[in-house]
Tab-separated table of C-alpha atoms in Angstrom:
chain	number	residue	atom	x	y	z
I	1	MET	CA	-16.347	-28.849	-193.824
I	2	GLY	CA	-17.400	-29.413	-197.408
I	3	VAL	CA	-13.805	-29.514	-198.643
I	4	LYS	CA	-13.085	-32.717	-196.719
I	5	LYS	CA	-15.812	-34.516	-198.619
I	6	SER	CA	-15.103	-33.083	-202.047
I	7	PRO	CA	-11.481	-32.095	-202.618
I	8	TRP	CA	-11.052	-31.008	-206.222
I	9	VAL	CA	-7.502	-31.373	-207.460
I	10	TYR	CA	-5.637	-29.421	-210.107
I	11	LEU	CA	-2.543	-31.164	-211.464
I	12	LEU	CA	0.422	-28.897	-212.108
I	13	GLY	CA	3.348	-30.623	-213.787
I	14	LEU	CA	6.503	-28.489	-213.773
I	15	ALA	CA	9.904	-29.303	-215.250
I	16	GLY	CA	10.266	-32.858	-213.994
I	17	CYS	CA	11.135	-36.109	-215.715
I	18	ASN	CA	7.431	-37.126	-216.077
I	19	GLY	CA	7.829	-40.086	-213.721
I	20	CYS	CA	5.560	-38.472	-211.117
I	21	ASP	CA	3.079	-37.495	-213.832
I	22	ILE	CA	2.660	-41.148	-214.709
I	23	GLU	CA	2.221	-42.152	-211.056
I	24	ILE	CA	-0.340	-39.357	-210.564
I	25	ALA	CA	-2.198	-40.505	-213.670
I	26	ALA	CA	-2.296	-43.978	-212.117
I	27	ALA	CA	-3.481	-42.554	-208.784
I	28	VAL	CA	-6.420	-40.665	-210.303
I	29	GLY	CA	-7.253	-43.449	-212.754
I	30	PRO	CA	-9.841	-46.230	-212.503
I	31	ARG	CA	-7.667	-48.690	-210.563
I	32	PHE	CA	-7.420	-46.604	-207.388
I	33	ASP	CA	-10.695	-44.751	-208.071
I	34	PRO	CA	-10.261	-41.555	-206.022
I	35	GLU	CA	-13.788	-40.477	-207.023
I	36	ARG	CA	-15.180	-42.742	-204.279
I	37	LEU	CA	-13.472	-40.385	-201.814
I	38	GLY	CA	-14.917	-37.368	-203.637
I	39	ILE	CA	-11.563	-36.459	-205.193
I	40	LYS	CA	-12.104	-35.039	-208.656
I	41	VAL	CA	-9.478	-33.829	-211.105
I	42	VAL	CA	-10.544	-30.466	-212.495
I	43	SER	CA	-9.092	-28.748	-215.509
I	44	SER	CA	-9.028	-25.170	-214.246
I	45	PRO	CA	-7.194	-23.886	-211.130
I	46	ARG	CA	-10.234	-21.683	-210.434
I	47	HIS	CA	-12.242	-24.807	-209.551
I	48	ALA	CA	-9.582	-26.467	-207.433
I	49	ASP	CA	-9.071	-26.820	-203.660
I	50	ILE	CA	-5.780	-28.712	-203.855
I	51	LEU	CA	-2.817	-27.920	-206.072
I	52	LEU	CA	-0.895	-31.124	-206.743
I	53	VAL	CA	2.571	-30.073	-207.907
I	54	ASN	CA	5.240	-32.331	-209.309
I	55	GLY	CA	8.577	-31.569	-210.953
I	56	THR	CA	11.325	-29.056	-210.378
I	57	VAL	CA	10.927	-25.295	-210.319
I	58	ASN	CA	13.159	-23.861	-213.017
I	59	LYS	CA	13.533	-20.223	-214.096
I	60	LYS	CA	10.611	-20.265	-216.511
I	61	MET	CA	8.247	-22.137	-214.202
I	62	LYS	CA	8.696	-19.781	-211.219
I	63	LYS	CA	6.198	-17.313	-212.669
I	64	VAL	CA	3.739	-20.053	-213.622
I	65	VAL	CA	3.604	-21.567	-210.120
I	66	LYS	CA	2.819	-18.216	-208.509
I	67	GLU	CA	0.216	-17.369	-211.131
I	68	VAL	CA	-1.620	-20.691	-210.802
I	69	TYR	CA	-1.522	-20.432	-206.992
I	70	ASN	CA	-3.009	-16.931	-207.101
I	71	GLN	CA	-5.785	-18.090	-209.431
I	72	MET	CA	-7.154	-20.511	-206.831
I	73	ALA	CA	-9.975	-19.555	-204.469
I	74	ASP	CA	-9.496	-19.789	-200.682
I	75	PRO	CA	-9.167	-22.151	-198.852
I	76	LYS	CA	-6.360	-23.700	-200.892
I	77	ILE	CA	-3.770	-26.383	-200.153
I	78	VAL	CA	-0.537	-27.170	-201.979
I	79	VAL	CA	0.709	-30.761	-202.038
I	80	ALA	CA	4.220	-31.421	-203.373
I	81	VAL	CA	4.638	-34.813	-205.052
I	82	GLY	CA	8.067	-36.411	-205.398
I	83	SER	CA	11.649	-35.431	-204.616
I	84	CYS	CA	11.735	-32.781	-207.351
I	85	ALA	CA	8.904	-30.745	-205.881
I	86	MET	CA	10.466	-31.097	-202.390
I	87	SER	CA	14.076	-30.132	-203.121
I	88	ASN	CA	14.530	-30.131	-206.919
I	89	GLY	CA	15.797	-33.702	-206.427
I	90	PRO	CA	18.480	-34.958	-208.803
I	91	PHE	CA	18.319	-31.707	-210.795
I	92	ARG	CA	19.178	-29.403	-207.892
I	93	GLU	CA	22.614	-28.486	-209.197
I	94	CYS	CA	21.450	-27.677	-212.730
I	95	TYR	CA	22.169	-24.196	-214.107
I	96	ASN	CA	18.474	-23.251	-214.364
I	97	MET	CA	17.372	-24.082	-210.807
I	98	GLU	CA	17.016	-20.980	-208.666
I	99	CYS	CA	14.726	-21.924	-205.794
I	100	ARG	CA	12.641	-24.690	-204.293
I	101	LEU	CA	8.838	-24.907	-204.545
I	102	ASP	CA	8.250	-24.047	-200.873
I	103	GLU	CA	10.170	-20.799	-201.256
I	104	LEU	CA	7.492	-19.629	-203.697
I	105	VAL	CA	4.195	-20.944	-202.309
I	106	PRO	CA	3.260	-22.391	-198.889
I	107	VAL	CA	3.405	-26.186	-199.181
I	108	SER	CA	1.298	-28.157	-196.681
I	109	ILE	CA	2.181	-31.752	-197.448
I	110	TYR	CA	5.293	-33.311	-198.988
I	111	ILE	CA	4.977	-36.763	-200.548
I	112	PRO	CA	8.501	-38.242	-200.821
I	113	GLY	CA	9.625	-40.712	-203.442
I	114	CYS	CA	11.171	-40.719	-206.880
I	115	PRO	CA	8.457	-41.252	-207.954
I	116	PRO	CA	6.023	-41.928	-205.056
I	117	ARG	CA	3.546	-44.787	-205.388
I	118	PRO	CA	-0.099	-43.988	-206.261
I	119	GLN	CA	-1.207	-45.167	-202.798
I	120	ALA	CA	1.184	-42.636	-201.246
I	121	ILE	CA	-0.267	-39.828	-203.391
I	122	ILE	CA	-3.868	-40.607	-202.332
I	123	TYR	CA	-2.714	-40.916	-198.696
I	124	GLY	CA	-1.002	-37.536	-199.031
I	125	ILE	CA	-4.183	-35.893	-200.293
I	126	LYS	CA	-6.154	-37.383	-197.390
I	127	LYS	CA	-3.485	-36.116	-194.950
I	128	ALA	CA	-3.700	-32.669	-196.511
I	129	LEU	CA	-7.439	-32.595	-195.900
I	130	GLU	CA	-6.868	-33.173	-192.187
I	131	LEU	CA	-5.216	-29.742	-192.108
I	132	VAL	CA	-8.467	-28.035	-193.215
I	133	LYS	CA	-10.482	-26.653	-190.336
O	1	MET	CA	-41.579	-28.357	-205.843
O	2	ILE	CA	-38.068	-26.970	-206.082
O	3	LEU	CA	-37.075	-29.340	-203.267
O	4	ILE	CA	-38.284	-32.357	-205.248
O	5	ALA	CA	-36.382	-31.042	-208.268
O	6	LEU	CA	-33.175	-30.678	-206.233
O	7	VAL	CA	-33.457	-34.138	-204.679
O	8	PHE	CA	-34.106	-35.591	-208.118
O	9	GLY	CA	-31.184	-33.620	-209.556
O	10	VAL	CA	-28.799	-34.928	-206.868
O	11	PHE	CA	-29.988	-38.472	-207.486
O	12	ALA	CA	-29.684	-38.081	-211.268
O	13	SER	CA	-26.194	-36.638	-210.978
O	14	TRP	CA	-25.152	-39.512	-208.722
O	15	LEU	CA	-26.696	-42.019	-211.143
O	16	LEU	CA	-24.850	-40.536	-214.131
O	17	ARG	CA	-21.495	-40.488	-212.337
O	18	ASN	CA	-21.956	-43.998	-210.967
O	19	LEU	CA	-22.924	-45.437	-214.348
O	20	ALA	CA	-19.749	-43.948	-215.817
O	21	ALA	CA	-17.766	-45.398	-212.882
O	22	ARG	CA	-19.277	-48.882	-213.244
O	23	ALA	CA	-18.516	-48.855	-216.960
O	24	GLU	CA	-14.854	-48.296	-216.064
O	25	GLY	CA	-14.903	-50.945	-213.318
O	26	ARG	CA	-14.791	-48.364	-210.507
O	27	VAL	CA	-16.907	-47.968	-207.382
O	28	GLY	CA	-18.046	-44.401	-208.005
O	29	PRO	CA	-18.877	-41.521	-205.661
O	30	PRO	CA	-21.263	-41.778	-202.677
O	31	LEU	CA	-24.918	-40.733	-203.060
O	32	LEU	CA	-24.504	-37.381	-201.330
O	33	GLN	CA	-21.417	-36.364	-203.345
O	34	PRO	CA	-23.242	-33.616	-205.336
O	35	VAL	CA	-24.522	-32.158	-202.038
O	36	TRP	CA	-21.005	-32.035	-200.558
O	37	ASP	CA	-19.695	-30.449	-203.755
O	38	LEU	CA	-22.373	-27.746	-203.596
O	39	ILE	CA	-21.857	-27.052	-199.860
O	40	LYS	CA	-18.137	-26.680	-200.459
O	41	LEU	CA	-18.568	-24.419	-203.474
O	42	PHE	CA	-21.013	-22.083	-201.721
O	43	ARG	CA	-18.672	-21.765	-198.740
O	44	LYS	CA	-15.723	-20.815	-200.895
O	45	GLY	CA	-15.014	-17.295	-202.036
O	46	SER	CA	-14.869	-16.270	-205.657
O	47	VAL	CA	-11.715	-14.957	-207.327
O	48	GLY	CA	-11.060	-13.395	-210.696
O	49	ASP	CA	-13.082	-11.124	-212.915
O	50	VAL	CA	-16.266	-13.076	-213.606
O	51	SER	CA	-19.822	-11.862	-213.839
O	52	GLU	CA	-21.907	-13.012	-210.850
O	53	VAL	CA	-25.187	-11.794	-212.355
O	54	LEU	CA	-25.186	-13.902	-215.517
O	55	PRO	CA	-24.853	-17.330	-213.814
O	56	LEU	CA	-27.495	-16.144	-211.330
O	57	LEU	CA	-29.853	-15.226	-214.192
O	58	SER	CA	-29.226	-18.619	-215.739
O	59	LEU	CA	-30.113	-20.250	-212.416
O	60	LEU	CA	-33.252	-18.120	-212.027
O	61	PHE	CA	-34.490	-19.019	-215.507
O	62	VAL	CA	-34.065	-22.715	-214.898
O	63	LEU	CA	-35.850	-22.278	-211.531
O	64	PHE	CA	-38.676	-20.580	-213.414
O	65	ALA	CA	-38.862	-23.557	-215.793
O	66	THR	CA	-38.956	-25.915	-212.783
O	67	ILE	CA	-41.873	-24.023	-211.237
O	68	ASN	CA	-43.786	-24.007	-214.516
O	69	LEU	CA	-43.538	-27.757	-215.013
O	70	PRO	CA	-46.462	-29.814	-213.684
O	71	SER	CA	-46.177	-30.466	-209.936
O	72	PRO	CA	-47.888	-33.131	-207.744
O	73	ASN	CA	-50.950	-30.940	-207.221
O	74	SER	CA	-51.220	-28.841	-210.378
O	75	TRP	CA	-50.653	-29.045	-214.118
O	76	GLY	CA	-48.216	-26.135	-214.010
O	77	GLY	CA	-47.900	-23.425	-216.626
O	78	ASP	CA	-47.563	-23.502	-220.328
O	79	LEU	CA	-45.122	-25.453	-222.480
O	80	ILE	CA	-43.870	-22.336	-224.264
O	81	VAL	CA	-42.791	-20.713	-220.980
O	82	VAL	CA	-40.777	-23.803	-220.060
O	83	LEU	CA	-39.105	-23.998	-223.481
O	84	TYR	CA	-38.297	-20.298	-223.386
O	85	SER	CA	-36.817	-20.405	-219.863
O	86	LEU	CA	-34.645	-23.422	-220.625
O	87	THR	CA	-33.277	-21.723	-223.743
O	88	ALA	CA	-32.647	-18.471	-221.885
O	89	SER	CA	-30.784	-20.388	-219.173
O	90	SER	CA	-28.387	-21.986	-221.697
O	91	ILE	CA	-27.817	-18.685	-223.473
O	92	PHE	CA	-27.031	-16.839	-220.225
O	93	THR	CA	-24.499	-19.550	-219.338
O	94	ALA	CA	-22.795	-18.977	-222.695
O	95	ILE	CA	-22.823	-15.191	-222.229
O	96	ALA	CA	-21.310	-15.645	-218.764
O	97	GLY	CA	-18.469	-17.545	-220.410
O	98	PHE	CA	-17.956	-14.767	-222.959
O	99	ALA	CA	-17.885	-12.205	-220.153
O	100	SER	CA	-14.890	-13.822	-218.435
O	101	SER	CA	-11.371	-13.250	-219.617
O	102	SER	CA	-10.043	-16.743	-220.271
O	103	PRO	CA	-9.616	-17.846	-223.907
O	104	PHE	CA	-10.768	-21.327	-222.905
O	105	SER	CA	-14.111	-20.018	-221.697
O	106	LYS	CA	-14.536	-18.010	-224.894
O	107	ILE	CA	-14.004	-21.085	-227.094
O	108	GLY	CA	-16.189	-23.121	-224.729
O	109	SER	CA	-18.933	-20.503	-224.885
O	110	SER	CA	-18.932	-20.284	-228.647
O	111	ARG	CA	-19.202	-24.067	-228.790
O	112	GLU	CA	-21.967	-23.955	-226.190
O	113	LEU	CA	-23.844	-21.312	-228.170
O	114	GLN	CA	-23.509	-23.252	-231.406
O	115	GLN	CA	-24.709	-26.444	-229.774
O	116	THR	CA	-27.517	-24.662	-227.905
O	117	ILE	CA	-28.887	-23.125	-231.088
O	118	LEU	CA	-28.886	-26.426	-232.990
O	119	ALA	CA	-30.158	-28.493	-230.066
O	120	GLU	CA	-32.814	-25.881	-229.338
O	121	LEU	CA	-34.173	-26.051	-232.897
O	122	LEU	CA	-34.449	-29.810	-232.589
O	123	PHE	CA	-35.891	-29.553	-229.079
O	124	ILE	CA	-38.605	-27.124	-230.119
O	125	ALA	CA	-39.430	-28.987	-233.343
O	126	ALA	CA	-39.758	-32.266	-231.437
O	127	SER	CA	-41.901	-30.665	-228.689
O	128	PHE	CA	-44.154	-29.013	-231.228
O	129	SER	CA	-44.947	-32.306	-232.931
O	130	VAL	CA	-46.851	-33.131	-229.737
O	131	VAL	CA	-48.379	-29.669	-229.627
O	132	VAL	CA	-49.619	-30.018	-233.209
O	133	ALA	CA	-50.995	-33.479	-232.522
O	134	ALA	CA	-52.760	-32.456	-229.306
O	135	ASN	CA	-53.674	-29.024	-230.687
O	136	SER	CA	-52.763	-27.317	-227.401
O	137	THR	CA	-49.729	-26.079	-225.484
O	138	SER	CA	-51.033	-26.762	-221.980
O	139	PHE	CA	-49.637	-29.786	-220.175
O	140	GLN	CA	-53.090	-30.931	-219.121
O	141	ALA	CA	-54.441	-31.069	-222.688
O	142	ILE	CA	-51.295	-32.844	-223.883
O	143	ALA	CA	-51.612	-35.452	-221.127
O	144	PHE	CA	-55.295	-35.885	-221.995
O	145	TYR	CA	-54.393	-36.389	-225.670
O	146	ASN	CA	-51.693	-38.938	-224.838
O	147	GLN	CA	-54.025	-40.911	-222.578
O	148	ASN	CA	-56.604	-41.304	-225.351
O	149	ASN	CA	-54.508	-41.628	-228.495
O	150	PHE	CA	-51.496	-43.566	-229.608
O	151	ASN	CA	-49.564	-41.984	-232.450
O	152	PRO	CA	-46.599	-43.897	-233.914
O	153	LEU	CA	-45.137	-40.726	-235.424
O	154	LEU	CA	-44.710	-39.330	-231.921
O	155	LEU	CA	-42.465	-42.288	-231.083
O	156	LEU	CA	-40.076	-40.988	-233.738
O	157	THR	CA	-40.099	-37.472	-232.345
O	158	PHE	CA	-39.629	-38.962	-228.853
O	159	LEU	CA	-36.291	-40.346	-230.053
O	160	MET	CA	-35.423	-36.916	-231.515
O	161	MET	CA	-36.350	-35.337	-228.178
O	162	LEU	CA	-33.960	-37.709	-226.365
O	163	ILE	CA	-31.127	-36.628	-228.691
O	164	ALA	CA	-31.983	-32.971	-228.067
O	165	CYS	CA	-31.980	-33.505	-224.277
O	166	GLN	CA	-28.636	-35.317	-224.414
O	167	ALA	CA	-27.199	-32.363	-226.359
O	168	LYS	CA	-28.720	-29.765	-224.011
O	169	LEU	CA	-27.343	-31.632	-220.981
O	170	ARG	CA	-23.886	-31.648	-222.642
O	171	LYS	CA	-23.430	-35.368	-221.941
O	172	ALA	CA	-21.221	-37.516	-224.194
O	173	PRO	CA	-21.290	-37.770	-227.209
O	174	PHE	CA	-22.376	-34.107	-227.100
O	175	ASP	CA	-19.913	-32.922	-224.415
O	176	ILE	CA	-18.238	-30.575	-226.886
O	177	PRO	CA	-18.723	-27.294	-224.912
O	178	ASP	CA	-16.956	-28.523	-221.772
O	179	ALA	CA	-14.556	-31.062	-223.208
O	180	ASN	CA	-11.880	-31.128	-220.462
O	181	VAL	CA	-8.842	-31.848	-222.578
O	182	GLU	CA	-9.642	-29.255	-225.230
O	183	VAL	CA	-11.218	-26.240	-223.566
O	184	ALA	CA	-10.492	-26.777	-219.814
O	185	GLY	CA	-13.796	-26.089	-218.030
O	186	GLY	CA	-15.727	-24.729	-221.015
O	187	PRO	CA	-17.845	-21.651	-220.202
O	188	ALA	CA	-17.172	-22.242	-216.484
O	189	THR	CA	-13.359	-22.126	-216.749
O	190	GLU	CA	-13.079	-18.842	-214.853
O	191	PHE	CA	-15.876	-19.540	-212.346
O	192	SER	CA	-14.843	-20.311	-208.783
O	193	GLY	CA	-16.503	-20.717	-205.413
O	194	TYR	CA	-20.172	-19.777	-205.254
O	195	VAL	CA	-20.314	-18.664	-208.898
O	196	LEU	CA	-19.308	-22.189	-209.894
O	197	GLY	CA	-21.846	-23.409	-207.310
O	198	MET	CA	-24.625	-21.573	-209.156
O	199	TYR	CA	-23.453	-23.141	-212.408
O	200	GLU	CA	-23.545	-26.632	-210.849
O	201	LEU	CA	-26.959	-25.956	-209.305
O	202	THR	CA	-28.295	-24.894	-212.713
O	203	TYR	CA	-27.069	-28.186	-214.101
O	204	LEU	CA	-28.759	-30.189	-211.315
O	205	LEU	CA	-32.084	-28.457	-212.047
O	206	GLU	CA	-31.663	-29.044	-215.799
O	207	LEU	CA	-31.189	-32.729	-214.992
O	208	TYR	CA	-34.698	-32.568	-213.499
O	209	CYS	CA	-36.411	-30.302	-216.063
O	210	LEU	CA	-35.440	-31.919	-219.360
O	211	PRO	CA	-36.375	-35.578	-218.638
O	212	MET	CA	-39.541	-34.492	-216.790
O	213	LEU	CA	-40.594	-32.330	-219.743
O	214	THR	CA	-40.005	-35.265	-222.104
O	215	ALA	CA	-42.028	-37.563	-219.851
O	216	PHE	CA	-44.955	-35.128	-219.650
O	217	LEU	CA	-44.964	-34.457	-223.382
O	218	PHE	CA	-44.791	-37.993	-224.709
O	219	PHE	CA	-46.485	-40.102	-222.019
O	220	GLY	CA	-49.919	-39.231	-220.654
O	221	VAL	CA	-48.868	-39.817	-217.063
O	222	ASN	CA	-49.283	-38.315	-213.610
O	223	TYR	CA	-46.444	-36.903	-211.503
O	224	PRO	CA	-45.022	-40.035	-209.776
O	225	ALA	CA	-45.062	-41.985	-213.057
O	226	ALA	CA	-43.300	-39.080	-214.786
O	227	LEU	CA	-40.579	-39.215	-212.089
O	228	MET	CA	-40.141	-42.943	-212.770
O	229	ILE	CA	-39.900	-42.357	-216.521
O	230	SER	CA	-37.370	-39.564	-215.919
O	231	VAL	CA	-35.144	-41.928	-213.915
O	232	LEU	CA	-35.272	-44.378	-216.828
O	233	ILE	CA	-34.379	-41.587	-219.270
O	234	ILE	CA	-31.439	-40.491	-217.097
O	235	PHE	CA	-30.342	-44.133	-216.893
O	236	LEU	CA	-30.398	-44.295	-220.693
O	237	PHE	CA	-28.409	-41.035	-220.933
O	238	GLY	CA	-25.832	-42.408	-218.498
O	239	ILE	CA	-25.359	-45.617	-220.479
O	240	VAL	CA	-25.108	-43.724	-223.776
O	241	ALA	CA	-22.596	-41.300	-222.232
O	242	ALA	CA	-20.506	-44.165	-220.844
O	243	ILE	CA	-20.246	-46.092	-224.104
O	244	THR	CA	-19.767	-43.289	-226.631
O	245	ALA	CA	-16.858	-41.023	-227.495
O	246	ARG	CA	-17.125	-37.294	-228.150
O	247	PHE	CA	-18.424	-36.084	-231.508
O	248	SER	CA	-16.396	-33.613	-233.480
O	249	VAL	CA	-17.993	-30.179	-233.689
O	250	ARG	CA	-18.979	-30.741	-237.301
O	251	SER	CA	-20.503	-34.212	-236.925
O	252	SER	CA	-22.514	-33.133	-233.880
O	253	ALA	CA	-23.848	-30.118	-235.813
O	254	GLY	CA	-24.716	-32.354	-238.786
O	255	LEU	CA	-26.550	-34.893	-236.646
O	256	LEU	CA	-28.503	-32.233	-234.779
O	257	PHE	CA	-29.433	-30.435	-238.000
O	258	PHE	CA	-30.641	-33.534	-239.844
O	259	THR	CA	-32.658	-34.764	-236.882
O	260	PHE	CA	-34.132	-31.254	-236.763
O	261	LEU	CA	-35.162	-31.457	-240.438
O	262	PHE	CA	-36.667	-34.860	-239.752
O	263	SER	CA	-38.642	-33.543	-236.760
O	264	ILE	CA	-39.926	-30.655	-238.862
O	265	LEU	CA	-41.039	-33.168	-241.500
O	266	VAL	CA	-42.896	-35.242	-238.888
O	267	THR	CA	-44.493	-32.115	-237.408
O	268	THR	CA	-45.613	-30.986	-240.873
O	269	ILE	CA	-47.113	-34.390	-241.630
O	270	LEU	CA	-48.958	-34.264	-238.306
O	271	TYR	CA	-50.190	-30.762	-239.056
O	272	ILE	CA	-51.397	-31.568	-242.597
O	273	GLY	CA	-52.992	-34.796	-241.397
O	274	GLY	CA	-54.805	-33.041	-238.560
O	275	ARG	CA	-55.822	-30.025	-240.593
O	276	PHE	CA	-57.065	-31.534	-243.843
O	277	TYR	CA	-57.920	-35.138	-243.158
O	278	GLY	CA	-58.993	-35.029	-239.544
O	279	THR	CA	-56.545	-37.772	-238.684
O	280	PHE	CA	-53.079	-37.587	-237.229
O	281	ILE	CA	-51.406	-40.385	-239.181
């Protein structure tokens, strides 16, 4: 029950175009103030409850995603932000794309958009918390 | 006693976070946020190869310091025990960081150790100016001295003591050991679940111990008044943390070392004055 009140988020930016990174930075910044909901951005995956992934999964990043996911303590939730994290988006036919994010780690919530708005990202995190028992 | 310390720690943590939030034009977390964080952390499992004993030892030492501080119905133990336990707690945190395998926690720990050693020198020098003036290390005698005398030199060491506390609490501008963007989580990078919970709990108790110790050393006050003074000190720390940027490692070390030399000078003057002239000024 504690997780619902204090979800700690680790931001994992893969090989995207950085558009989602900027929207995430806006979402966790002072204007939308997620700290009033208890959401805190932590700098180590060991501390995190939610893995907020954006960007495409290319050959080099496949290993990284799995490693970061395995470093998190249970219970853990993965939230995919943006079209790239959902389906590799506009880059899906590139030579270095081998699989989607949800083929590597179990994704609970997809936030669509290219990039999604900050409100949508915060709403997605709140939706993800409803999945925690 | 420990319950009061925990409630105070939760309040202090909330105050610090909310002051930072207000400075940025945000709303800030709710009052019980530190409690929710702790409940969550203690319910989570721990992963990775971290030592569970060292953070526990750190927590036990800070608990020991809490018990030895004056409480509502007694004057507690001795000042030296409190100083020793607080130092041991910081050092065990740093060793816990060295014991884990992440390079970030190793850099964070070496920074923590460096800052602890310098801040500890200053902390002890500033505390001992009061000891020399009051000629005793028991809290009761120090309170008695402060009620009957006013010593302007102690005002100077009070300022030094505030700097030392800010550095020991790792608040900005002294947040070098756990600077997020440089060394991830500092010594706690590899901690997760309940091990991280112990680390956070240690911090909450330190938030109680350090301002309370300052209040008891420099103001001849009883327990409720010391709590009030501690809230004011935490408020001051929060404002300073919100309006300052992080020191570089070198400038922080320089500041701590020179304030230490200054505190030693004041303590020596107090000692010579008391010993040879029978006066403390």
